[in-house]
Amino acid sequence: LLAQLKTHVDNGDVDSGLSTLSKIKIALLDAPDTKMNMEALELGVLLHVAAGDLDGFARNYAQLQPLLLSGQEDSQRTCLLLGLNLMCLLVENRLSEFHAEMELLTKEQASNAYISFPITLERQLMVGSYDEVLKAHLHIPDKSYAFFMDNLTLTVKDSIADCIEVSYQKMKLKDAMTMMKFATQDELLEYVKEARDDWIVDGEFLEFQPPPTKRQASDIPSKSLISQSLAYATELERII
């Protein structure tokens, strides 16, 4: 079964792989085997990444993490899986957990390409080097990182969009494309349609809705309120 599972993972056959993974987990209930359990969970993590299933990834990694950190079983995938977990935490903006996981790494692990990649990304995000983050998609250390980079890229584009709409009243489409790193105008317009429906496309320009303004003290009808209060007081005094 384990050999079948590995074949499914290598071939990207997610459905068959998940079915085989379930069979292995059931079999391990009757005959526990730490090494087999660890490899099955490792492959399960990779399957859920291939499926684009963050919840499934988190469940399998939570079961796998104690085995990875214990060092009882040697695994060639340890740094890859630790790096994927850091990518997941980064995508979900769980930065306190990200830093806590970093504290558990050895110096050797932290310098590994699989792990140094998300660490570098986190630093770039913290200083606002969005260009560098977007370029990182071109040199991911493993194909399994692509899923998380796609999600992170969208997060970065959202952050850039947030900055644009509070900084400008209008902008040329080509300038917005450049700033947000869209390859074509159609990609930009599709993003606007799906994620920024309050943006207005006017010919070659994008127009941004002004942010809602908070009410100022001058907006409060103080004279009217005072007059009403005095009228109520006078009426109350008359009744008494």
Coordinates of N, CA and C in Angstrom, one line a residue, residues 1-26 28 35-48 50 60 77:
L1 N 0.8 -1.2 0.0 CA 0.0 0.0 0.0 C 0.9 1.3 0.0
L2 N 2.0 1.2 0.8 CA 2.8 2.4 0.8 C 3.5 2.7 -0.5
A3 N 3.8 1.6 -1.2 CA 4.4 1.8 -2.6 C 3.4 2.4 -3.5
Q4 N 2.1 1.9 -3.4 CA 1.1 2.5 -4.2 C 0.9 4.0 -3.9
L5 N 0.9 4.3 -2.6 CA 0.7 5.7 -2.2 C 1.8 6.6 -2.8
K6 N 3.0 6.1 -2.7 CA 4.1 6.9 -3.3 C 4.0 7.1 -4.8
T7 N 3.5 6.0 -5.5 CA 3.3 6.1 -6.9 C 2.2 7.2 -7.3
H8 N 1.1 7.2 -6.5 CA 0.1 8.1 -6.7 C 0.6 9.6 -6.5
V9 N 1.4 9.7 -5.4 CA 2.0 11.1 -5.2 C 2.9 11.5 -6.3
D10 N 3.7 10.6 -6.7 CA 4.7 11.0 -7.8 C 3.9 11.3 -9.1
N11 N 2.8 10.6 -9.3 CA 2.0 10.8 -10.6 C 1.0 12.0 -10.4
G12 N 0.8 12.5 -9.2 CA -0.1 13.6 -9.0 C -1.6 13.1 -9.0
D13 N -1.8 11.8 -8.7 CA -3.1 11.2 -8.7 C -3.7 11.4 -7.3
V14 N -4.3 12.5 -7.1 CA -4.8 12.9 -5.7 C -5.9 12.0 -5.2
D15 N -6.9 11.7 -6.0 CA -8.0 10.9 -5.6 C -7.6 9.5 -5.2
S16 N -6.9 8.8 -6.0 CA -6.4 7.5 -5.7 C -5.5 7.5 -4.5
G17 N -4.6 8.6 -4.4 CA -3.7 8.7 -3.3 C -4.4 8.8 -2.0
L18 N -5.5 9.6 -1.9 CA -6.2 9.8 -0.7 C -6.9 8.6 -0.3
S19 N -7.4 7.8 -1.3 CA -8.1 6.6 -1.0 C -7.1 5.6 -0.4
T20 N -5.9 5.5 -1.0 CA -4.9 4.6 -0.4 C -4.4 5.0 0.9
L21 N -4.3 6.3 1.1 CA -3.9 6.8 2.4 C -4.9 6.4 3.5
S22 N -6.1 6.5 3.2 CA -7.2 6.1 4.2 C -7.0 4.6 4.6
K23 N -6.7 3.8 3.6 CA -6.6 2.3 3.8 C -5.3 2.1 4.7
I24 N -4.3 2.8 4.5 CA -3.1 2.7 5.3 C -3.3 3.1 6.7
K25 N -4.0 4.2 6.9 CA -4.3 4.6 8.3 C -5.2 3.6 9.1
I26 N -6.1 3.0 8.3 CA -6.9 1.9 9.0 C -6.1 0.7 9.3
L28 N -2.9 0.6 10.0 CA -2.0 1.0 11.1 C -2.7 0.9 12.5
K35 N 7.5 3.9 11.6 CA 8.2 4.3 10.4 C 7.2 4.4 9.2
M36 N 6.3 3.4 9.1 CA 5.3 3.4 8.1 C 4.3 4.6 8.3
N37 N 3.9 4.8 9.5 CA 3.0 5.9 9.8 C 3.6 7.2 9.4
M38 N 4.9 7.4 9.7 CA 5.5 8.7 9.4 C 5.6 8.9 7.9
E39 N 6.0 7.9 7.1 CA 6.0 8.0 5.7 C 4.7 8.2 5.1
A40 N 3.7 7.6 5.6 CA 2.3 7.7 5.1 C 1.8 9.2 5.3
L41 N 2.1 9.7 6.5 CA 1.7 11.1 6.8 C 2.5 12.1 6.0
E42 N 3.7 11.8 5.7 CA 4.5 12.7 4.9 C 3.9 12.8 3.5
L43 N 3.6 11.6 2.9 CA 3.0 11.5 1.6 C 1.6 12.1 1.6
G44 N 0.9 12.0 2.7 CA -0.4 12.6 2.9 C -0.4 14.1 2.9
V45 N 0.6 14.7 3.5 CA 0.8 16.1 3.5 C 1.0 16.6 2.0
L46 N 1.9 15.9 1.3 CA 2.1 16.3 -0.1 C 0.9 16.1 -1.0
L47 N 0.1 15.1 -0.7 CA -1.2 14.9 -1.4 C -2.1 16.1 -1.2
H48 N -2.3 16.5 0.0 CA -3.2 17.6 0.3 C -2.7 18.9 -0.3
A50 N -1.0 19.0 -3.1 CA -1.4 18.9 -4.5 C -2.9 19.1 -4.8
N60 N -2.9 16.6 8.6 CA -1.9 15.6 8.5 C -0.6 16.1 9.1
R77 N 12.6 13.9 3.8 CA 11.6 14.9 3.5 C 11.5 15.9 4.6

